[in-house]
Short mmCIF file of C-alpha atoms and ligand atoms in Angstrom, two decimals:
data_model
loop_
_atom_site.label_atom_id
_atom_site.label_comp_id
_atom_site.label_asym_id
_atom_site.label_seq_id
_atom_site.Cartn_x
_atom_site.Cartn_y
_atom_site.Cartn_z
CA MET A 1446 -34.47 64.38 -55.00
CA ARG A 1447 -36.96 61.69 -55.96
CA TYR A 1448 -38.18 60.22 -52.69
CA GLN A 1449 -39.16 56.95 -54.38
CA ASP A 1450 -35.48 56.33 -55.19
CA LEU A 1451 -34.63 56.11 -51.48
CA SER A 1452 -35.66 52.46 -51.16
CA TYR A 1453 -37.47 49.64 -52.89
CA TRP A 1454 -40.24 50.14 -50.32
CA LEU A 1455 -40.82 53.82 -51.12
CA SER A 1456 -40.70 53.02 -54.84
CA SER A 1457 -43.42 50.40 -54.51
CA LEU A 1458 -46.14 52.50 -52.89
CA ASP A 1459 -49.36 53.11 -54.79
CA ALA A 1460 -49.89 56.61 -53.43
CA PRO A 1461 -47.59 59.38 -54.72
CA LEU A 1462 -45.03 60.80 -52.29
CA THR A 1463 -46.30 64.35 -52.63
CA PRO A 1464 -45.04 66.36 -49.65
CA ARG A 1465 -47.61 67.71 -47.24
CA PRO A 1466 -47.62 71.49 -46.81
CA GLY A 1467 -44.85 72.99 -44.71
CA LEU A 1468 -45.25 74.93 -41.49
CA PRO A 1469 -47.14 78.13 -42.41
CA GLY A 1470 -45.57 80.30 -39.68
CA ASP A 1471 -45.28 80.70 -35.91
CA THR A 1472 -47.56 78.23 -34.12
CA ASP A 1473 -48.47 77.27 -30.57
CA ALA A 1474 -48.88 73.64 -29.57
CA ASP A 1475 -48.91 71.41 -26.49
CA VAL A 1476 -46.33 69.03 -27.92
CA VAL A 1477 -44.02 69.54 -30.89
CA ILE A 1478 -42.32 66.47 -32.32
CA VAL A 1479 -39.28 66.73 -34.59
CA GLY A 1480 -39.05 63.89 -37.12
CA ALA A 1481 -41.82 61.94 -38.88
CA GLY A 1482 -40.38 58.45 -38.69
CA TYR A 1483 -41.85 55.71 -36.52
CA THR A 1484 -40.67 57.34 -33.29
CA GLY A 1485 -42.26 60.70 -33.94
CA LEU A 1486 -45.44 59.25 -35.38
CA TRP A 1487 -45.98 56.57 -32.71
CA THR A 1488 -45.51 59.26 -30.07
CA ALA A 1489 -48.09 61.45 -31.80
CA TYR A 1490 -50.41 58.48 -32.22
CA TYR A 1491 -50.49 57.43 -28.56
CA LEU A 1492 -50.66 61.01 -27.29
CA ALA A 1493 -53.60 61.81 -29.54
CA ALA A 1494 -55.32 58.54 -28.67
CA ALA A 1495 -54.93 59.17 -24.92
CA ASP A 1496 -55.95 62.84 -25.02
CA PRO A 1497 -57.66 64.04 -28.20
CA SER A 1498 -57.65 67.61 -26.89
CA LEU A 1499 -53.83 67.88 -27.13
CA ARG A 1500 -52.50 70.14 -29.87
CA ILE A 1501 -49.73 68.05 -31.45
CA VAL A 1502 -47.45 69.25 -34.25
CA VAL A 1503 -44.97 67.03 -36.12
CA LEU A 1504 -42.18 68.76 -38.08
CA GLU A 1505 -40.37 66.77 -40.76
CA LYS A 1506 -37.50 68.09 -42.85
CA GLU A 1507 -38.43 65.94 -45.87
CA ILE A 1508 -41.47 63.62 -45.92
CA ALA A 1509 -42.83 61.07 -43.45
CA GLY A 1510 -40.70 57.95 -43.86
CA TYR A 1511 -37.73 59.75 -45.41
CA GLY A 1512 -35.38 58.31 -42.78
CA ALA A 1513 -34.68 54.73 -41.74
CA SER A 1514 -38.41 54.14 -41.22
CA GLY A 1515 -39.00 54.18 -44.98
CA ARG A 1516 -35.96 52.11 -45.86
CA ASN A 1517 -35.42 49.32 -43.32
CA GLY A 1518 -35.49 45.54 -43.46
CA GLY A 1519 -39.07 45.33 -42.21
CA TRP A 1520 -38.39 43.17 -39.18
CA CYS A 1521 -40.87 44.25 -36.54
CA SER A 1522 -39.02 42.24 -33.94
CA ALA A 1523 -38.74 42.01 -30.17
CA LEU A 1524 -34.99 42.55 -30.44
CA PHE A 1525 -33.51 45.23 -28.24
CA PRO A 1526 -30.00 46.57 -28.87
CA THR A 1527 -28.83 45.62 -25.37
CA SER A 1528 -28.86 41.84 -24.95
CA LEU A 1529 -30.87 40.24 -22.16
CA PRO A 1530 -27.74 39.16 -20.18
CA ALA A 1531 -26.26 42.66 -20.49
CA LEU A 1532 -29.54 44.20 -19.33
CA ALA A 1533 -29.61 41.77 -16.40
CA ARG A 1534 -26.06 42.71 -15.40
CA ARG A 1535 -26.92 46.41 -15.45
CA HIS A 1536 -30.45 46.38 -14.03
CA GLY A 1537 -31.05 42.98 -12.43
CA ARG A 1538 -32.74 39.88 -13.79
CA ASP A 1539 -36.35 40.91 -13.11
CA ARG A 1540 -36.16 44.30 -14.78
CA ALA A 1541 -34.29 42.81 -17.74
CA LEU A 1542 -36.97 40.15 -18.16
CA ALA A 1543 -39.72 42.79 -17.87
CA MET A 1544 -38.03 44.73 -20.68
CA GLN A 1545 -37.84 41.65 -22.91
CA ARG A 1546 -41.42 40.60 -22.19
CA THR A 1547 -42.59 44.12 -23.02
CA MET A 1548 -40.74 43.90 -26.32
CA HIS A 1549 -42.61 40.64 -27.07
CA GLU A 1550 -45.87 42.37 -26.30
CA THR A 1551 -44.81 45.34 -28.46
CA VAL A 1552 -44.77 43.21 -31.60
CA ARG A 1553 -48.37 42.20 -30.89
CA GLU A 1554 -49.27 45.83 -30.14
CA VAL A 1555 -47.99 47.00 -33.53
CA GLY A 1556 -50.04 44.21 -35.15
CA ARG A 1557 -53.09 45.32 -33.18
CA VAL A 1558 -52.82 48.99 -34.26
CA VAL A 1559 -52.09 48.08 -37.86
CA ALA A 1560 -55.33 46.09 -37.93
CA ALA A 1561 -57.35 48.65 -35.96
CA GLU A 1562 -56.24 51.56 -38.17
CA GLY A 1563 -56.51 49.60 -41.41
CA ILE A 1564 -52.82 50.14 -42.24
CA ASP A 1565 -52.20 47.77 -45.12
CA CYS A 1566 -48.48 47.06 -44.60
CA ASP A 1567 -48.17 43.38 -45.59
CA TRP A 1568 -48.01 42.42 -41.89
CA ARG A 1569 -47.16 38.75 -41.36
CA ALA A 1570 -46.24 37.52 -37.89
CA GLY A 1571 -44.13 34.58 -39.08
CA GLY A 1572 -41.31 34.86 -36.51
CA THR A 1573 -37.57 34.83 -37.16
CA VAL A 1574 -35.24 31.99 -38.04
CA VAL A 1575 -31.55 32.56 -37.37
CA LEU A 1576 -29.41 30.00 -39.15
CA ALA A 1577 -26.20 28.33 -38.05
CA ARG A 1578 -24.07 27.31 -41.03
CA THR A 1579 -20.82 26.40 -39.27
CA GLU A 1580 -19.95 24.59 -36.03
CA VAL A 1581 -18.98 27.92 -34.49
CA GLN A 1582 -22.34 29.45 -35.40
CA LEU A 1583 -24.10 26.39 -34.01
CA GLY A 1584 -22.28 26.95 -30.74
CA ARG A 1585 -23.57 30.51 -30.73
CA ALA A 1586 -27.13 29.32 -31.39
CA ARG A 1587 -26.90 26.90 -28.44
CA ALA A 1588 -25.50 29.63 -26.23
CA ALA A 1589 -28.29 32.03 -27.22
CA VAL A 1590 -30.93 29.50 -26.19
CA ALA A 1591 -29.11 28.62 -22.96
CA GLU A 1592 -28.84 32.32 -22.05
CA ALA A 1593 -32.51 32.87 -22.82
CA ARG A 1594 -33.46 29.98 -20.50
CA GLU A 1595 -31.15 31.21 -17.77
CA HIS A 1596 -32.82 34.61 -17.88
CA GLY A 1597 -36.38 33.35 -17.70
CA LEU A 1598 -37.49 32.84 -21.30
CA ALA A 1599 -39.12 29.63 -22.51
CA ASP A 1600 -39.04 27.39 -25.57
CA ALA A 1601 -42.07 29.30 -26.75
CA ASP A 1602 -39.86 32.41 -26.96
CA LEU A 1603 -36.71 30.94 -28.50
CA VAL A 1604 -36.11 27.37 -29.52
CA LEU A 1605 -33.07 25.55 -30.86
CA LEU A 1606 -33.57 23.96 -34.29
CA ASP A 1607 -31.71 20.98 -35.67
CA ALA A 1608 -30.50 20.99 -39.27
CA ALA A 1609 -33.73 19.58 -40.70
CA GLU A 1610 -35.96 21.91 -38.69
CA ALA A 1611 -33.96 24.98 -39.67
CA ALA A 1612 -33.84 23.98 -43.34
CA ALA A 1613 -37.57 23.32 -43.31
CA ARG A 1614 -38.05 26.99 -42.51
CA CYS A 1615 -35.23 28.44 -44.58
CA HIS A 1616 -33.37 26.16 -46.92
CA ALA A 1617 -30.06 27.98 -47.14
CA GLU A 1618 -26.88 26.22 -48.24
CA GLY A 1619 -25.07 24.24 -45.53
CA VAL A 1620 -27.58 24.79 -42.72
CA ARG A 1621 -26.61 22.86 -39.58
CA GLY A 1622 -29.25 24.21 -37.26
CA GLY A 1623 -30.43 27.50 -35.85
CA THR A 1624 -32.98 29.12 -33.62
CA TYR A 1625 -36.55 30.22 -34.07
CA THR A 1626 -38.56 32.86 -32.26
CA PRO A 1627 -42.20 33.66 -32.98
CA HIS A 1628 -41.73 37.25 -31.77
CA CYS A 1629 -41.33 39.00 -35.10
CA ALA A 1630 -43.46 40.12 -38.02
CA ALA A 1631 -42.36 40.95 -41.55
CA VAL A 1632 -43.73 44.31 -42.68
CA HIS A 1633 -43.50 46.64 -45.64
CA PRO A 1634 -41.79 49.41 -43.70
CA ALA A 1635 -42.78 52.32 -45.94
CA LYS A 1636 -46.44 51.29 -45.97
CA LEU A 1637 -46.27 51.20 -42.17
CA VAL A 1638 -44.74 54.67 -41.75
CA ARG A 1639 -46.89 56.31 -44.43
CA GLY A 1640 -50.00 54.65 -43.01
CA LEU A 1641 -49.10 55.88 -39.53
CA ALA A 1642 -48.77 59.46 -40.79
CA THR A 1643 -52.30 59.26 -42.21
CA ALA A 1644 -53.59 57.63 -39.02
CA VAL A 1645 -52.24 60.43 -36.81
CA GLU A 1646 -53.72 63.09 -39.10
CA ARG A 1647 -57.10 61.37 -38.75
CA ARG A 1648 -56.69 61.95 -35.02
CA GLY A 1649 -56.08 65.66 -35.46
CA VAL A 1650 -52.27 65.73 -35.37
CA ARG A 1651 -50.77 68.34 -37.72
CA VAL A 1652 -47.86 66.99 -39.79
CA PHE A 1653 -45.76 69.58 -41.63
CA GLU A 1654 -43.31 68.28 -44.20
CA ARG A 1655 -40.27 69.89 -45.85
CA THR A 1656 -39.87 71.84 -42.63
CA PRO A 1657 -36.35 71.42 -41.25
CA VAL A 1658 -35.85 72.22 -37.58
CA THR A 1659 -32.67 74.24 -37.14
CA ALA A 1660 -32.69 74.40 -33.34
CA LEU A 1661 -34.42 72.72 -30.44
CA ARG A 1662 -34.63 74.51 -27.12
CA PRO A 1663 -36.86 74.37 -24.07
CA GLY A 1664 -40.30 75.51 -25.19
CA ALA A 1665 -39.58 75.81 -28.91
CA ALA A 1666 -38.61 74.15 -32.19
CA VAL A 1667 -37.16 76.67 -34.61
CA THR A 1668 -37.56 76.38 -38.39
CA PRO A 1669 -36.91 78.78 -41.28
CA ALA A 1670 -40.69 79.07 -41.70
CA GLY A 1671 -41.43 79.97 -38.08
CA VAL A 1672 -41.19 78.80 -34.49
CA VAL A 1673 -43.43 76.20 -32.89
CA ARG A 1674 -43.81 77.05 -29.21
CA ALA A 1675 -44.75 74.12 -26.96
CA PRO A 1676 -43.99 73.14 -23.37
CA VAL A 1677 -42.84 69.72 -24.60
CA VAL A 1678 -40.37 69.30 -27.48
CA VAL A 1679 -39.64 65.74 -28.65
CA ARG A 1680 -36.49 64.88 -30.58
CA ALA A 1681 -37.23 61.91 -32.85
CA THR A 1682 -34.43 62.32 -35.39
CA GLU A 1683 -32.35 59.13 -34.78
CA GLY A 1684 -29.45 58.84 -37.25
CA PHE A 1685 -29.86 62.48 -38.33
CA THR A 1686 -29.50 63.80 -34.77
CA PRO A 1687 -25.81 64.85 -35.04
CA ALA A 1688 -26.75 67.60 -37.53
CA LEU A 1689 -28.79 69.39 -34.84
CA PRO A 1690 -26.95 72.09 -32.87
CA GLY A 1691 -25.38 70.69 -29.72
CA GLN A 1692 -26.09 67.05 -30.65
CA ARG A 1693 -23.03 66.13 -32.70
CA ARG A 1694 -21.84 63.48 -30.25
CA ALA A 1695 -25.25 62.20 -29.06
CA VAL A 1696 -25.46 59.21 -31.44
CA ALA A 1697 -23.22 57.90 -34.20
CA PRO A 1698 -24.96 57.46 -37.56
CA VAL A 1699 -24.03 54.00 -38.83
CA TYR A 1700 -25.21 52.88 -42.25
CA SER A 1701 -27.09 49.73 -43.08
CA LEU A 1702 -27.53 48.84 -46.75
CA MET A 1703 -29.99 46.62 -48.59
CA VAL A 1704 -30.75 45.00 -51.92
CA ALA A 1705 -33.95 43.48 -53.31
CA THR A 1706 -34.33 40.87 -56.02
CA ALA A 1707 -37.00 40.80 -58.68
CA PRO A 1708 -40.07 38.73 -57.68
CA LEU A 1709 -38.91 35.11 -57.62
CA PRO A 1710 -40.80 32.26 -59.29
CA GLU A 1711 -42.84 29.95 -57.08
CA ALA A 1712 -40.44 27.09 -57.89
CA THR A 1713 -37.59 29.08 -56.38
CA TRP A 1714 -39.63 29.80 -53.28
CA ALA A 1715 -40.47 26.11 -53.02
CA GLU A 1716 -36.73 25.49 -52.65
CA ILE A 1717 -35.96 28.39 -50.31
CA GLY A 1718 -38.99 28.08 -48.04
CA LEU A 1719 -39.81 30.99 -45.73
CA ALA A 1720 -43.39 29.87 -46.24
CA GLU A 1721 -44.57 31.85 -43.21
CA ARG A 1722 -42.56 34.87 -44.40
CA GLU A 1723 -40.21 34.30 -41.47
CA THR A 1724 -37.55 36.98 -41.30
CA PHE A 1725 -34.10 35.38 -41.44
CA SER A 1726 -30.50 35.92 -40.48
CA ASP A 1727 -27.52 33.84 -39.39
CA TYR A 1728 -25.06 33.69 -36.50
CA ARG A 1729 -22.15 35.52 -38.14
CA HIS A 1730 -20.80 38.69 -36.46
CA VAL A 1731 -21.49 41.29 -39.16
CA ILE A 1732 -25.25 41.42 -39.12
CA ILE A 1733 -27.26 40.27 -42.14
CA TYR A 1734 -31.04 40.26 -42.32
CA GLY A 1735 -33.69 39.34 -44.85
CA GLN A 1736 -37.34 38.90 -45.53
CA ARG A 1737 -39.56 37.37 -48.19
CA THR A 1738 -41.68 40.30 -49.31
CA ALA A 1739 -45.40 40.03 -49.91
CA ASP A 1740 -44.74 40.39 -53.66
CA GLY A 1741 -42.27 37.51 -53.65
CA ARG A 1742 -38.90 39.26 -53.59
CA LEU A 1743 -35.96 38.68 -51.30
CA ALA A 1744 -35.14 41.92 -49.49
CA PHE A 1745 -31.75 41.48 -47.92
CA GLY A 1746 -29.43 43.77 -46.00
CA GLY A 1747 -26.39 44.04 -43.83
CA ARG A 1748 -24.00 46.32 -42.04
CA GLY A 1749 -20.48 46.91 -43.18
CA ALA A 1750 -20.68 50.35 -44.77
CA PRO A 1751 -18.13 52.69 -43.20
CA TYR A 1752 -18.92 55.27 -40.56
CA HIS A 1753 -18.26 58.74 -42.00
CA TYR A 1754 -15.94 61.19 -40.31
CA GLY A 1755 -17.66 63.84 -38.20
CA SER A 1756 -20.93 61.82 -38.03
CA ARG A 1757 -21.85 63.17 -41.42
CA VAL A 1758 -25.04 61.96 -43.09
CA ARG A 1759 -25.30 62.52 -46.84
CA PRO A 1760 -27.51 60.99 -49.54
CA ASP A 1761 -24.49 59.58 -51.42
CA PHE A 1762 -23.52 57.57 -48.31
CA ASP A 1763 -26.70 55.50 -48.85
CA ARG A 1764 -25.02 53.80 -51.78
CA GLU A 1765 -21.82 51.84 -51.37
CA PRO A 1766 -21.18 49.61 -54.44
CA ARG A 1767 -18.70 47.45 -52.48
CA VAL A 1768 -21.35 46.63 -49.85
CA PHE A 1769 -24.05 46.01 -52.47
CA ALA A 1770 -21.71 43.57 -54.23
CA ALA A 1771 -20.99 41.82 -50.91
CA LEU A 1772 -24.72 41.52 -50.18
CA ARG A 1773 -25.34 39.95 -53.59
CA ARG A 1774 -22.47 37.55 -53.01
CA VAL A 1775 -23.78 36.49 -49.58
CA LEU A 1776 -27.28 36.07 -50.98
CA GLY A 1777 -25.88 33.80 -53.70
CA GLU A 1778 -23.93 31.77 -51.13
CA LEU A 1779 -27.00 31.35 -48.96
CA PHE A 1780 -29.32 30.45 -51.84
CA PRO A 1781 -27.45 28.94 -54.82
CA VAL A 1782 -30.86 28.45 -56.45
CA LEU A 1783 -30.71 32.19 -57.24
CA GLY A 1784 -27.98 31.39 -59.77
CA PRO A 1785 -24.44 32.70 -60.13
CA GLU A 1786 -25.58 36.27 -60.92
CA VAL A 1787 -28.24 37.16 -58.37
CA LEU A 1788 -30.55 39.58 -60.13
CA VAL A 1789 -30.93 42.62 -57.94
CA THR A 1790 -33.43 45.27 -59.02
CA HIS A 1791 -33.04 47.75 -56.15
CA SER A 1792 -30.24 48.79 -53.80
CA TRP A 1793 -30.36 51.44 -51.11
CA GLY A 1794 -29.39 52.26 -47.56
CA GLY A 1795 -29.76 54.65 -44.70
CA PRO A 1796 -28.42 55.79 -41.36
CA LEU A 1797 -29.40 54.31 -38.02
CA GLY A 1798 -28.48 55.70 -34.61
CA VAL A 1799 -25.99 54.15 -32.17
CA ALA A 1800 -25.48 55.52 -28.67
CA ARG A 1801 -21.97 55.37 -27.17
CA ASP A 1802 -22.98 52.61 -24.75
CA TRP A 1803 -25.08 50.85 -27.41
CA ALA A 1804 -28.18 51.31 -25.24
CA ALA A 1805 -31.43 52.66 -26.71
CA SER A 1806 -33.24 55.11 -24.50
CA VAL A 1807 -36.41 57.14 -24.14
CA GLY A 1808 -36.96 60.00 -21.74
CA LEU A 1809 -38.28 63.38 -20.75
CA ASP A 1810 -36.40 66.01 -18.81
CA ARG A 1811 -39.17 67.54 -16.73
CA SER A 1812 -37.16 70.65 -15.94
CA THR A 1813 -36.79 71.61 -19.63
CA GLY A 1814 -39.66 69.79 -21.33
CA LEU A 1815 -37.16 68.24 -23.75
CA ALA A 1816 -37.92 64.62 -24.63
CA TRP A 1817 -36.16 62.10 -26.85
CA ALA A 1818 -36.12 58.50 -28.01
CA GLY A 1819 -33.70 56.54 -30.11
CA GLY A 1820 -30.34 54.84 -30.29
CA TYR A 1821 -32.13 51.69 -31.46
CA VAL A 1822 -29.16 50.54 -33.60
CA GLY A 1823 -30.91 48.18 -36.07
CA ASP A 1824 -33.90 47.35 -33.89
CA GLY A 1825 -36.12 50.40 -34.16
CA VAL A 1826 -39.18 49.07 -35.95
CA GLY A 1827 -40.61 47.46 -32.83
CA THR A 1828 -38.73 49.49 -30.23
CA SER A 1829 -40.00 52.83 -31.59
CA ASN A 1830 -43.56 51.73 -30.84
CA LEU A 1831 -42.60 51.10 -27.23
CA ALA A 1832 -40.85 54.49 -27.24
CA GLY A 1833 -44.00 56.19 -28.51
CA ARG A 1834 -46.19 54.58 -25.87
CA THR A 1835 -43.67 55.40 -23.16
CA LEU A 1836 -43.28 59.03 -24.23
CA ALA A 1837 -47.07 59.42 -24.25
CA ASP A 1838 -47.13 58.26 -20.61
CA LEU A 1839 -44.16 60.42 -19.60
CA ILE A 1840 -45.52 63.54 -21.29
CA ARG A 1841 -48.95 63.07 -19.70
CA GLY A 1842 -47.33 62.50 -16.30
CA GLU A 1843 -48.61 58.93 -16.02
CA GLN A 1844 -46.61 56.42 -14.01
CA SER A 1845 -47.01 53.04 -15.65
CA ASP A 1846 -45.31 49.69 -16.16
CA LEU A 1847 -43.77 51.24 -19.26
CA THR A 1848 -42.27 54.25 -17.49
CA ALA A 1849 -40.65 51.86 -14.95
CA LEU A 1850 -38.67 49.99 -17.62
CA PRO A 1851 -34.89 50.22 -17.35
CA TRP A 1852 -34.29 52.14 -20.59
CA VAL A 1853 -36.45 55.08 -19.44
CA ASN A 1854 -34.41 58.24 -18.80
CA HIS A 1855 -31.20 56.28 -19.36
CA ARG A 1856 -28.44 58.55 -20.64
CA SER A 1857 -25.50 57.23 -22.56
CA ARG A 1858 -22.27 59.13 -22.31
CA ARG A 1859 -21.43 61.06 -25.46
CA TRP A 1860 -19.26 59.73 -28.26
CA GLU A 1861 -15.61 60.76 -28.30
CA PRO A 1862 -14.60 63.76 -30.39
CA GLU A 1863 -13.04 63.06 -33.78
CA PRO A 1864 -10.78 61.50 -34.89
CA LEU A 1865 -11.28 59.03 -32.02
CA ARG A 1866 -14.93 58.39 -32.92
CA TRP A 1867 -14.06 57.60 -36.53
CA LEU A 1868 -11.23 55.30 -35.48
CA ALA A 1869 -13.31 53.46 -32.88
CA VAL A 1870 -16.42 52.83 -34.98
CA ASN A 1871 -14.55 51.74 -38.08
CA ALA A 1872 -12.12 49.62 -36.07
CA GLY A 1873 -15.12 47.85 -34.54
CA LEU A 1874 -16.51 47.08 -37.99
CA LYS A 1875 -13.14 45.77 -39.10
CA VAL A 1876 -12.82 43.46 -36.08
CA MET A 1877 -16.21 41.93 -36.84
CA PHE A 1878 -15.42 41.39 -40.53
CA SER A 1879 -12.07 39.80 -39.86
CA ALA A 1880 -13.62 37.69 -37.10
CA ASP A 1881 -16.14 36.25 -39.59
CA GLU A 1882 -13.37 35.55 -42.09
CA ALA A 1883 -11.12 33.92 -39.50
CA GLU A 1884 -13.98 31.81 -38.17
CA SER A 1885 -14.88 30.44 -41.55
CA ARG A 1886 -11.20 29.60 -42.19
CA LYS A 1887 -10.34 28.07 -38.80
CA ASN A 1888 -13.79 26.94 -37.69
CA ARG A 1889 -13.34 28.23 -34.16
CA PRO A 1890 -14.73 31.30 -32.40
CA SER A 1891 -12.81 34.53 -32.80
CA ARG A 1892 -11.23 35.75 -29.56
CA ARG A 1893 -10.92 39.30 -30.89
CA ALA A 1894 -14.65 39.54 -31.60
CA LYS A 1895 -15.40 38.19 -28.13
CA ALA A 1896 -13.06 40.73 -26.53
CA PHE A 1897 -14.65 43.52 -28.57
CA ASN A 1898 -18.16 42.50 -27.52
CA THR A 1899 -17.07 42.37 -23.90
CA LEU A 1900 -15.67 45.87 -24.28
CA LEU A 1901 -19.04 47.04 -25.53
CA GLY A 1902 -20.77 45.31 -22.64
CA HIS A 1903 -22.74 42.96 -24.93
C1 FAD B 3237 -31.24 49.84 -44.12
C2 FAD B 3237 -31.81 49.72 -42.74
C3 FAD B 3237 -32.38 48.53 -42.32
C4 FAD B 3237 -32.96 48.42 -41.05
N1 FAD B 3237 -33.63 47.28 -40.73
C5 FAD B 3237 -34.32 47.22 -39.57
C6 FAD B 3237 -35.17 46.12 -39.29
O1 FAD B 3237 -35.35 45.23 -40.11
N2 FAD B 3237 -35.79 46.08 -38.08
C7 FAD B 3237 -35.63 47.07 -37.16
O2 FAD B 3237 -36.19 46.97 -36.08
N3 FAD B 3237 -34.88 48.17 -37.44
C8 FAD B 3237 -34.25 48.28 -38.62
N4 FAD B 3237 -33.55 49.40 -38.92
C9 FAD B 3237 -33.57 50.50 -37.97
C10 FAD B 3237 -34.92 51.21 -38.01
O3 FAD B 3237 -35.31 51.45 -39.35
C11 FAD B 3237 -34.82 52.52 -37.25
O4 FAD B 3237 -34.36 52.25 -35.93
C12 FAD B 3237 -36.14 53.25 -37.13
O5 FAD B 3237 -36.74 53.41 -38.41
C13 FAD B 3237 -35.91 54.60 -36.48
O6 FAD B 3237 -37.09 55.36 -36.56
P1 FAD B 3237 -37.02 56.87 -36.15
O7 FAD B 3237 -38.35 57.43 -36.39
O8 FAD B 3237 -36.44 57.00 -34.79
O9 FAD B 3237 -35.94 57.50 -37.14
P2 FAD B 3237 -36.04 57.81 -38.71
O10 FAD B 3237 -36.96 56.90 -39.40
O11 FAD B 3237 -34.65 57.90 -39.23
O12 FAD B 3237 -36.73 59.23 -38.75
C14 FAD B 3237 -36.11 60.41 -38.37
C15 FAD B 3237 -36.81 61.52 -39.14
O13 FAD B 3237 -36.37 62.78 -38.63
C16 FAD B 3237 -36.29 63.65 -39.74
N5 FAD B 3237 -35.38 64.73 -39.34
C17 FAD B 3237 -34.08 64.62 -39.05
N6 FAD B 3237 -33.56 65.81 -38.73
C18 FAD B 3237 -34.59 66.71 -38.78
C19 FAD B 3237 -34.69 68.10 -38.57
N7 FAD B 3237 -33.62 68.84 -38.22
N8 FAD B 3237 -35.90 68.69 -38.71
C20 FAD B 3237 -36.99 67.97 -39.07
N9 FAD B 3237 -36.95 66.64 -39.30
C21 FAD B 3237 -35.76 66.00 -39.16
C22 FAD B 3237 -35.73 62.78 -40.85
O14 FAD B 3237 -35.95 63.36 -42.12
C23 FAD B 3237 -36.48 61.49 -40.62
O15 FAD B 3237 -37.69 61.44 -41.37
C24 FAD B 3237 -32.92 49.54 -40.17
C25 FAD B 3237 -32.34 50.73 -40.57
C26 FAD B 3237 -31.79 50.84 -41.85
C27 FAD B 3237 -31.19 52.14 -42.27
#
C-alpha cells in the first residue's frame, strides 16, 4: 500500500511517509496508547508535557495519520456530535454550556500548540460559514441561532447572515442567508497529525509503527512483535475499533468521502470568496463540508457512503465512485464558476466512529486501567484535543474542569447485532437523502428527517 494514495493531504507532504521502526519486543511502560491518530498523539503530548518522567509508548498498526486523522476535511471546529440542546436535556443547561465553551477554547488551544511546537499545518482561524440555499434551510439557520441564544451563546459565537453577508463570505449559487461562527480553523490535517507525531517524539514518547495490536487487556497491549505491559492502556482506534477483540459493537464505522480540485485560478477565487479560508457547509441533512486549501484547491466532502455489514473496514471501502460523482455534482451546483465538468484531481475517504447514542466520550476505568476516547462522528479534529487533555488529567489522577465535563466516563450502549445494525445505519442514511430530495422538491421541512433526528435524540 502506498500511504500517499490515502488522501490528497498525505500525497502533498514534503517529507516521505517512511514508517518508523516497529516494536522491537516485550516492553514496560507507564502508559501504552493504541493508535497514532490525533487522539493517541494528543494524549501522549499532554501526558508527556505534564510529566516528562512518564514512559509513554504509542503503537500504530500502519503509520501516524493512517486513519481519519490523515484524511479528513481539516475543520478544526468547536462542533460536538451531540447538539447543545440535546446536551442540555441530558445534563442540564450549565453543564451543556460548559462543554460548548470548552470546545470553543479547544480550537484556540490547538492553534496555541501548533504555534508553540512549530507545526506548519496551514492553520487559518477563519471560522465557518454555513449556507442556506432554500427557504427550508433558512428556517434551519434561524432555528440554530435561536437555539444557541436560548442556551447561553452570543452573537460572537454564532450569528445569522442575510443573503448579501453570506454571499460575501462564500458566493455559492442561490445563497439566501446562513450563519457564521468564528470558532473554527482550516488546517492541513496530515501536516497536523504528522507534526504531532514528531512533537511527541521530541518529548520522549516512543512511537512504534507497523505494529498492530491484536488484543487489549488490563495491564497489556499485545502485538505479534511483543507485549507492552503498562498499568494504563488507552484505546485510540476510532473507526477501526470494531476489529479489536470484544469491541465489534462499540462504535459503527461510517465512511466519509472527499474530493479535491486542482489549484484554482485567482479569478475563480475572486468569485467564490472564502477569503479568510472559512470552512463551509450548508443546511441540508446529508452533511457536506469544504475548505479552501492553502494551495488554492477546494477540498470538499460528504457522507452518503454505505455502512458495511459487520462493521467491516477495508481499504476498498474508501472509494465509492457513486459518492465521488455526487460530490462533484454538488460542488458544480454550489459553484457554477467551476464549469460543467469540475476537475477533480484527488478522491479518497475513510472511516469515522459513531457510538450507538451518537455521543462522543472519553474515560478511564480505574479498576482496570483501560482508557478510551472517540465516537466523534465527523467532529474529531478539535474534540480529540480535548480528549487528549482530559485523558492526561484522568490518567494522572487530577480532578479538573475538564474531568467534570459531561462526556467524561459516559458510556453509550452497544450497537445492535447484525443484521439490525446494518439495517438501522443504512436506513438512517436513506431517510436523510430522501429528506433532502423531498425538501428541494416541495420546499418544506421533511417530517421523516425530523422524526429520525428525534429518535436519535438530536
Ligand atoms: C473523510 C473524513 C473527513 C472528516 N472531516 C472532519 C473534519 O473536517 N473535522 C473534524 O472535526 N472531523 C472530521 N472527520 C473525523 C476526524 O477525522 C476523526 O474524528 C479523527 O481524525 C479521529 O482521530 P482518532 O485519532 O481518534 O482516529 P484515527 O485518526 O482514525 O486513528 C486511529 C488510528 O488507530 C490505528 N489503529 C487501529 N487499530 C489498531 C490496532 N489494532 N493496532 C494499532 N493501531 C491501530 C489506525 O491505523 C489509526 O492510525 C473526518 C473523517 C473522515 C474520514
